[in-house]
């Protein structure tokens, strides 16, 4: 359920984790206390095993804010629509990361332009009382941001 390890978007974020903060601020409008920094953490903190398979997010980051606690961000960059992953795995990645790191966590999906609306849909986890909405940016927007910053 993970993107290819040679995915240029994942490679860019791995080499330049500061782009995570810029993406959240510029592309999603998050008001982050400055300075804020993103630091890669072990994706093993998003790892789960079920039905004979092992899954994890593609990347994970700690978001450190001046004068505040850290928050956590699991990142996925699916090469195509993965309805089962979005509905079942993505919420687990965020929940496991928050549980294992001890703080609030979210999931950022990096998708193609045509998949942005699909990926942003809120997922009902269980019987509808618990919902999960991924953060979503497009690959093109992130790559353009990487050239701009």
PDB file of C-alpha atoms in Angstrom:
ATOM      1  CA  UNK A   1       0.000   0.000   0.000  1.00  0.00           C
ATOM      2  CA  UNK A   2       3.023   2.268  -0.120  1.00  0.00           C
ATOM      3  CA  UNK A   3       4.317   4.299  -3.020  1.00  0.00           C
ATOM      4  CA  UNK A   4       7.529   3.368  -4.767  1.00  0.00           C
ATOM      5  CA  UNK A   5      10.683   4.235  -2.794  1.00  0.00           C
ATOM      6  CA  UNK A   6      11.934   6.133  -5.860  1.00  0.00           C
ATOM      7  CA  UNK A   7       8.807   8.320  -5.940  1.00  0.00           C
ATOM      8  CA  UNK A   8      10.139  11.849  -6.654  1.00  0.00           C
ATOM      9  CA  UNK A   9       7.655  13.466  -4.261  1.00  0.00           C
ATOM     10  CA  UNK A  10       8.664  11.216  -1.372  1.00  0.00           C
ATOM     11  CA  UNK A  11      12.328  11.663  -2.214  1.00  0.00           C
ATOM     12  CA  UNK A  12      11.869  15.447  -2.180  1.00  0.00           C
ATOM     13  CA  UNK A  13      10.197  15.377   1.257  1.00  0.00           C
ATOM     14  CA  UNK A  14      12.828  13.003   2.606  1.00  0.00           C
ATOM     15  CA  UNK A  15      15.629  15.315   1.445  1.00  0.00           C
ATOM     16  CA  UNK A  16      13.823  18.538   2.374  1.00  0.00           C
ATOM     17  CA  UNK A  17      11.531  17.914   5.357  1.00  0.00           C
ATOM     18  CA  UNK A  18      11.005  21.668   5.775  1.00  0.00           C
ATOM     19  CA  UNK A  19       8.667  21.441   2.775  1.00  0.00           C
ATOM     20  CA  UNK A  20       6.149  19.680   5.025  1.00  0.00           C
ATOM     21  CA  UNK A  21       5.792  22.845   7.112  1.00  0.00           C
ATOM     22  CA  UNK A  22       5.604  25.036   4.005  1.00  0.00           C
ATOM     23  CA  UNK A  23       2.992  22.742   2.443  1.00  0.00           C
ATOM     24  CA  UNK A  24       0.814  22.799   5.548  1.00  0.00           C
ATOM     25  CA  UNK A  25       1.091  26.572   5.792  1.00  0.00           C
ATOM     26  CA  UNK A  26       0.924  27.653   2.144  1.00  0.00           C
ATOM     27  CA  UNK A  27      -1.156  24.922   0.551  1.00  0.00           C
ATOM     28  CA  UNK A  28      -3.547  24.079   3.390  1.00  0.00           C
ATOM     29  CA  UNK A  29      -3.628  27.408   5.226  1.00  0.00           C
ATOM     30  CA  UNK A  30      -2.436  26.103   8.588  1.00  0.00           C
ATOM     31  CA  UNK A  31      -1.302  28.857  10.918  1.00  0.00           C
ATOM     32  CA  UNK A  32       1.857  27.354  12.358  1.00  0.00           C
ATOM     33  CA  UNK A  33       3.772  29.062  15.129  1.00  0.00           C
ATOM     34  CA  UNK A  34       7.128  30.087  13.744  1.00  0.00           C
ATOM     35  CA  UNK A  35       9.695  28.795  13.675  1.00  0.00           C
ATOM     36  CA  UNK A  36       8.245  25.356  13.083  1.00  0.00           C
ATOM     37  CA  UNK A  37      10.267  22.430  11.864  1.00  0.00           C
ATOM     38  CA  UNK A  38       9.558  18.980  10.498  1.00  0.00           C
ATOM     39  CA  UNK A  39      11.793  16.082  11.395  1.00  0.00           C
ATOM     40  CA  UNK A  40      11.512  12.607   9.842  1.00  0.00           C
ATOM     41  CA  UNK A  41      10.629   9.844  12.303  1.00  0.00           C
ATOM     42  CA  UNK A  42      10.514   6.064  11.973  1.00  0.00           C
ATOM     43  CA  UNK A  43       7.637   4.910   9.752  1.00  0.00           C
ATOM     44  CA  UNK A  44       7.532   1.839  11.970  1.00  0.00           C
ATOM     45  CA  UNK A  45       5.367   3.935  14.275  1.00  0.00           C
ATOM     46  CA  UNK A  46       2.629   3.750  11.614  1.00  0.00           C
ATOM     47  CA  UNK A  47       3.084   0.037  10.991  1.00  0.00           C
ATOM     48  CA  UNK A  48       0.239  -2.417  11.369  1.00  0.00           C
ATOM     49  CA  UNK A  49      -0.218  -6.086  10.681  1.00  0.00           C
ATOM     50  CA  UNK A  50      -3.590  -7.534   9.722  1.00  0.00           C
ATOM     51  CA  UNK A  51      -4.955 -10.387   7.625  1.00  0.00           C
ATOM     52  CA  UNK A  52      -1.459 -11.691   6.920  1.00  0.00           C
ATOM     53  CA  UNK A  53      -0.137  -8.396   5.557  1.00  0.00           C
ATOM     54  CA  UNK A  54       2.035  -5.637   6.928  1.00  0.00           C
ATOM     55  CA  UNK A  55       1.391  -1.985   6.065  1.00  0.00           C
ATOM     56  CA  UNK A  56       2.882   1.385   6.947  1.00  0.00           C
ATOM     57  CA  UNK A  57       2.757   4.968   5.751  1.00  0.00           C
ATOM     58  CA  UNK A  58       5.359   6.099   3.216  1.00  0.00           C
ATOM     59  CA  UNK A  59       6.891   8.736   5.514  1.00  0.00           C
ATOM     60  CA  UNK A  60       6.288  10.121   8.995  1.00  0.00           C
ATOM     61  CA  UNK A  61       7.287  13.442  10.536  1.00  0.00           C
ATOM     62  CA  UNK A  62       7.401  15.142  13.904  1.00  0.00           C
ATOM     63  CA  UNK A  63       6.238  18.742  13.698  1.00  0.00           C
ATOM     64  CA  UNK A  64       7.994  20.831  16.331  1.00  0.00           C
ATOM     65  CA  UNK A  65       6.502  24.225  17.127  1.00  0.00           C
ATOM     66  CA  UNK A  66       8.167  26.918  19.171  1.00  0.00           C
ATOM     67  CA  UNK A  67       6.734  26.910  22.665  1.00  0.00           C
ATOM     68  CA  UNK A  68       4.334  24.043  22.058  1.00  0.00           C
ATOM     69  CA  UNK A  69       4.146  20.272  22.010  1.00  0.00           C
ATOM     70  CA  UNK A  70       5.057  18.227  18.977  1.00  0.00           C
ATOM     71  CA  UNK A  71       2.439  16.870  16.632  1.00  0.00           C
ATOM     72  CA  UNK A  72       2.851  13.985  14.212  1.00  0.00           C
ATOM     73  CA  UNK A  73       2.126  13.515  10.543  1.00  0.00           C
ATOM     74  CA  UNK A  74       1.931  10.278   8.568  1.00  0.00           C
ATOM     75  CA  UNK A  75       2.387  10.764   4.815  1.00  0.00           C
ATOM     76  CA  UNK A  76       1.111   8.582   1.987  1.00  0.00           C
ATOM     77  CA  UNK A  77       1.602   9.055  -1.747  1.00  0.00           C
ATOM     78  CA  UNK A  78      -0.528   6.401  -3.414  1.00  0.00           C
ATOM     79  CA  UNK A  79       0.240   5.830  -7.104  1.00  0.00           C
ATOM     80  CA  UNK A  80      -3.484   5.284  -7.791  1.00  0.00           C
ATOM     81  CA  UNK A  81      -6.796   5.395  -5.963  1.00  0.00           C
ATOM     82  CA  UNK A  82      -6.835   2.897  -3.124  1.00  0.00           C
ATOM     83  CA  UNK A  83     -10.329   2.917  -1.665  1.00  0.00           C
ATOM     84  CA  UNK A  84      -9.572   0.242   0.923  1.00  0.00           C
ATOM     85  CA  UNK A  85      -6.396   2.020   2.027  1.00  0.00           C
ATOM     86  CA  UNK A  86      -8.162   5.367   2.360  1.00  0.00           C
ATOM     87  CA  UNK A  87     -11.054   3.864   4.289  1.00  0.00           C
ATOM     88  CA  UNK A  88      -9.186   1.504   6.586  1.00  0.00           C
ATOM     89  CA  UNK A  89      -5.416   2.009   6.566  1.00  0.00           C
ATOM     90  CA  UNK A  90      -5.041   5.789   6.465  1.00  0.00           C
ATOM     91  CA  UNK A  91      -6.959   6.372   9.724  1.00  0.00           C
ATOM     92  CA  UNK A  92      -4.910   3.619  11.356  1.00  0.00           C
ATOM     93  CA  UNK A  93      -1.615   5.186  10.294  1.00  0.00           C
ATOM     94  CA  UNK A  94      -2.531   8.464  11.993  1.00  0.00           C
ATOM     95  CA  UNK A  95      -3.967   6.778  15.083  1.00  0.00           C
ATOM     96  CA  UNK A  96      -0.974   4.481  15.552  1.00  0.00           C
ATOM     97  CA  UNK A  97       1.501   7.311  15.054  1.00  0.00           C
ATOM     98  CA  UNK A  98      -0.282   9.434  17.668  1.00  0.00           C
ATOM     99  CA  UNK A  99      -0.513   6.536  20.092  1.00  0.00           C
ATOM    100  CA  UNK A 100       3.106   5.457  19.714  1.00  0.00           C
ATOM    101  CA  UNK A 101       4.521   8.981  19.776  1.00  0.00           C
ATOM    102  CA  UNK A 102       2.159  10.285  22.453  1.00  0.00           C
ATOM    103  CA  UNK A 103       0.405  13.204  20.824  1.00  0.00           C
ATOM    104  CA  UNK A 104      -2.033  14.366  18.192  1.00  0.00           C
ATOM    105  CA  UNK A 105      -1.435  13.030  14.692  1.00  0.00           C
ATOM    106  CA  UNK A 106      -2.872  13.428  11.213  1.00  0.00           C
ATOM    107  CA  UNK A 107      -2.373  11.968   7.766  1.00  0.00           C
ATOM    108  CA  UNK A 108      -1.256  13.891   4.689  1.00  0.00           C
ATOM    109  CA  UNK A 109      -2.100  12.292   1.342  1.00  0.00           C
ATOM    110  CA  UNK A 110      -0.145  13.479  -1.696  1.00  0.00           C
ATOM    111  CA  UNK A 111      -2.163  12.636  -4.796  1.00  0.00           C
ATOM    112  CA  UNK A 112      -2.604  13.548  -8.445  1.00  0.00           C
ATOM    113  CA  UNK A 113      -4.878  16.441  -9.399  1.00  0.00           C
ATOM    114  CA  UNK A 114      -7.650  14.079 -10.468  1.00  0.00           C
ATOM    115  CA  UNK A 115      -7.624  12.300  -7.103  1.00  0.00           C
ATOM    116  CA  UNK A 116      -7.700  15.315  -4.772  1.00  0.00           C
ATOM    117  CA  UNK A 117     -11.476  15.377  -4.253  1.00  0.00           C
ATOM    118  CA  UNK A 118     -11.588  11.610  -3.780  1.00  0.00           C
ATOM    119  CA  UNK A 119      -8.807  11.628  -1.186  1.00  0.00           C
ATOM    120  CA  UNK A 120     -10.340  14.552   0.791  1.00  0.00           C
ATOM    121  CA  UNK A 121     -13.593  12.714   1.465  1.00  0.00           C
ATOM    122  CA  UNK A 122     -14.337  12.072   5.104  1.00  0.00           C
ATOM    123  CA  UNK A 123     -14.213   8.399   6.050  1.00  0.00           C
ATOM    124  CA  UNK A 124     -16.691   6.929   8.517  1.00  0.00           C
ATOM    125  CA  UNK A 125     -14.730   4.675  10.847  1.00  0.00           C
ATOM    126  CA  UNK A 126     -17.130   2.215  12.379  1.00  0.00           C
ATOM    127  CA  UNK A 127     -20.796   3.143  12.505  1.00  0.00           C
ATOM    128  CA  UNK A 128     -20.427   6.778  11.508  1.00  0.00           C
ATOM    129  CA  UNK A 129     -19.897   8.251  14.956  1.00  0.00           C
ATOM    130  CA  UNK A 130     -16.135   8.375  14.446  1.00  0.00           C
ATOM    131  CA  UNK A 131     -14.898  10.042  11.276  1.00  0.00           C
ATOM    132  CA  UNK A 132     -11.511  10.757   9.744  1.00  0.00           C
ATOM    133  CA  UNK A 133     -10.649  13.373   7.131  1.00  0.00           C
ATOM    134  CA  UNK A 134      -7.196  13.178   5.518  1.00  0.00           C
ATOM    135  CA  UNK A 135      -5.209  16.297   4.719  1.00  0.00           C
ATOM    136  CA  UNK A 136      -4.652  16.347   0.965  1.00  0.00           C
ATOM    137  CA  UNK A 137      -2.314  18.162  -1.393  1.00  0.00           C
ATOM    138  CA  UNK A 138      -1.542  17.424  -5.002  1.00  0.00           C
ATOM    139  CA  UNK A 139       1.784  16.208  -6.301  1.00  0.00           C
ATOM    140  CA  UNK A 140       1.986  19.151  -8.718  1.00  0.00           C
ATOM    141  CA  UNK A 141       1.416  21.709  -5.951  1.00  0.00           C
ATOM    142  CA  UNK A 142       4.060  20.135  -3.723  1.00  0.00           C
ATOM    143  CA  UNK A 143       6.625  19.913  -6.539  1.00  0.00           C
ATOM    144  CA  UNK A 144       5.939  23.561  -7.467  1.00  0.00           C
ATOM    145  CA  UNK A 145       6.356  24.540  -3.818  1.00  0.00           C
ATOM    146  CA  UNK A 146       9.684  22.691  -3.751  1.00  0.00           C
ATOM    147  CA  UNK A 147      10.919  24.840  -6.629  1.00  0.00           C
ATOM    148  CA  UNK A 148       9.581  28.016  -5.010  1.00  0.00           C
ATOM    149  CA  UNK A 149      11.038  27.523  -1.523  1.00  0.00           C
TER     150      UNK A 149
END
